[in-house]
PDB file of C-alpha atoms in Angstrom:
ATOM      1  CA  UNK A   1       8.017 -14.297   3.364  1.00  0.00           C
ATOM      2  CA  UNK A   2       9.898 -15.590   0.385  1.00  0.00           C
ATOM      3  CA  UNK A   3      12.109 -14.089  -2.317  1.00  0.00           C
ATOM      4  CA  UNK A   4       9.120 -13.389  -4.558  1.00  0.00           C
ATOM      5  CA  UNK A   5       7.303 -11.291  -1.951  1.00  0.00           C
ATOM      6  CA  UNK A   6       8.728  -7.879  -2.986  1.00  0.00           C
ATOM      7  CA  UNK A   7       7.815  -8.579  -6.614  1.00  0.00           C
ATOM      8  CA  UNK A   8       4.298  -9.653  -5.628  1.00  0.00           C
ATOM      9  CA  UNK A   9       3.871  -6.499  -3.559  1.00  0.00           C
ATOM     10  CA  UNK A  10       5.007  -4.268  -6.407  1.00  0.00           C
ATOM     11  CA  UNK A  11       2.648  -6.037  -8.822  1.00  0.00           C
ATOM     12  CA  UNK A  12      -0.281  -5.707  -6.440  1.00  0.00           C
ATOM     13  CA  UNK A  13       0.445  -2.010  -5.854  1.00  0.00           C
ATOM     14  CA  UNK A  14       0.471  -1.457  -9.640  1.00  0.00           C
ATOM     15  CA  UNK A  15      -2.990  -3.069  -9.802  1.00  0.00           C
ATOM     16  CA  UNK A  16      -4.459  -0.765  -7.148  1.00  0.00           C
ATOM     17  CA  UNK A  17      -6.284   2.491  -7.826  1.00  0.00           C
ATOM     18  CA  UNK A  18      -4.280   5.575  -8.694  1.00  0.00           C
ATOM     19  CA  UNK A  19      -4.548   7.167  -5.256  1.00  0.00           C
ATOM     20  CA  UNK A  20      -3.167   4.124  -3.399  1.00  0.00           C
ATOM     21  CA  UNK A  21      -0.673   3.298  -6.128  1.00  0.00           C
ATOM     22  CA  UNK A  22       0.881   6.762  -5.993  1.00  0.00           C
ATOM     23  CA  UNK A  23       0.956   7.037  -2.224  1.00  0.00           C
ATOM     24  CA  UNK A  24       2.360   3.562  -1.553  1.00  0.00           C
ATOM     25  CA  UNK A  25       4.935   3.841  -4.335  1.00  0.00           C
ATOM     26  CA  UNK A  26       6.238   7.231  -3.231  1.00  0.00           C
ATOM     27  CA  UNK A  27       6.254   6.451   0.484  1.00  0.00           C
ATOM     28  CA  UNK A  28       7.439   2.835   0.565  1.00  0.00           C
ATOM     29  CA  UNK A  29       9.255   2.097  -2.681  1.00  0.00           C
ATOM     30  CA  UNK A  30      10.742   5.552  -3.297  1.00  0.00           C
ATOM     31  CA  UNK A  31      11.159   6.085   0.480  1.00  0.00           C
ATOM     32  CA  UNK A  32      10.049   9.711   0.423  1.00  0.00           C
ATOM     33  CA  UNK A  33       8.869  11.335   3.643  1.00  0.00           C
ATOM     34  CA  UNK A  34       5.065  11.659   3.651  1.00  0.00           C
ATOM     35  CA  UNK A  35       5.365  15.462   3.477  1.00  0.00           C
ATOM     36  CA  UNK A  36       7.279  15.137   0.190  1.00  0.00           C
ATOM     37  CA  UNK A  37       5.221  12.245  -1.171  1.00  0.00           C
ATOM     38  CA  UNK A  38       1.934  14.131  -0.928  1.00  0.00           C
ATOM     39  CA  UNK A  39       3.375  16.994  -2.961  1.00  0.00           C
ATOM     40  CA  UNK A  40       3.928  14.586  -5.857  1.00  0.00           C
ATOM     41  CA  UNK A  41       0.515  12.892  -5.898  1.00  0.00           C
ATOM     42  CA  UNK A  42      -2.331  13.861  -8.190  1.00  0.00           C
ATOM     43  CA  UNK A  43      -4.720  13.764  -5.214  1.00  0.00           C
ATOM     44  CA  UNK A  44      -4.742  16.744  -2.848  1.00  0.00           C
ATOM     45  CA  UNK A  45      -4.463  15.898   0.839  1.00  0.00           C
ATOM     46  CA  UNK A  46      -5.524  18.526   3.392  1.00  0.00           C
ATOM     47  CA  UNK A  47      -2.821  17.501   5.840  1.00  0.00           C
ATOM     48  CA  UNK A  48      -0.114  14.950   6.516  1.00  0.00           C
ATOM     49  CA  UNK A  49      -2.504  13.321   8.993  1.00  0.00           C
ATOM     50  CA  UNK A  50      -5.081  12.825   6.224  1.00  0.00           C
ATOM     51  CA  UNK A  51      -2.402  11.300   3.999  1.00  0.00           C
ATOM     52  CA  UNK A  52      -1.352   8.979   6.826  1.00  0.00           C
ATOM     53  CA  UNK A  53      -4.950   7.799   7.239  1.00  0.00           C
ATOM     54  CA  UNK A  54      -5.197   7.184   3.485  1.00  0.00           C
ATOM     55  CA  UNK A  55      -1.854   5.371   3.601  1.00  0.00           C
ATOM     56  CA  UNK A  56      -3.142   3.086   6.359  1.00  0.00           C
ATOM     57  CA  UNK A  57      -6.272   2.249   4.373  1.00  0.00           C
ATOM     58  CA  UNK A  58      -4.197   1.550   1.286  1.00  0.00           C
ATOM     59  CA  UNK A  59      -1.922  -0.750   3.288  1.00  0.00           C
ATOM     60  CA  UNK A  60      -4.975  -2.631   4.561  1.00  0.00           C
ATOM     61  CA  UNK A  61      -6.221  -3.100   0.990  1.00  0.00           C
ATOM     62  CA  UNK A  62      -2.774  -4.242  -0.122  1.00  0.00           C
ATOM     63  CA  UNK A  63      -2.590  -6.734   2.739  1.00  0.00           C
ATOM     64  CA  UNK A  64      -6.030  -8.115   1.834  1.00  0.00           C
ATOM     65  CA  UNK A  65      -4.998  -8.510  -1.818  1.00  0.00           C
ATOM     66  CA  UNK A  66      -1.740 -10.168  -0.809  1.00  0.00           C
ATOM     67  CA  UNK A  67      -3.416 -12.617   1.550  1.00  0.00           C
ATOM     68  CA  UNK A  68      -6.213 -13.381  -0.917  1.00  0.00           C
ATOM     69  CA  UNK A  69      -3.715 -14.777  -3.388  1.00  0.00           C
ATOM     70  CA  UNK A  70      -1.696 -16.654  -0.765  1.00  0.00           C
ATOM     71  CA  UNK A  71      -2.651 -20.336  -1.132  1.00  0.00           C
ATOM     72  CA  UNK A  72      -2.184 -21.390   2.524  1.00  0.00           C
ATOM     73  CA  UNK A  73      -3.855 -18.338   4.027  1.00  0.00           C
ATOM     74  CA  UNK A  74      -6.736 -18.982   6.391  1.00  0.00           C
ATOM     75  CA  UNK A  75      -8.850 -15.865   7.037  1.00  0.00           C
ATOM     76  CA  UNK A  76      -8.593 -14.874  10.672  1.00  0.00           C
ATOM     77  CA  UNK A  77     -11.678 -14.623  12.810  1.00  0.00           C
ATOM     78  CA  UNK A  78     -11.853 -11.677  15.131  1.00  0.00           C
ATOM     79  CA  UNK A  79     -13.497 -12.333  18.439  1.00  0.00           C
TER      80      UNK A  79
END
């Protein structure tokens, strides 16, 4: 990872849908505990576990976006 990585991540998060953008921003950039973060989102989560699942899916999308714009990235093949 290089110096530009945090800026790229922030830009990519801003480009994501509202649900992911809010959750990732509150949890990772603002460093709020998930219990507090879900109180501040516009989406209603039924539980912290549901928010954690959504957070994991959002992270996967963010990773895919990040890798898609990485010039040297070779998609991995799962066996």
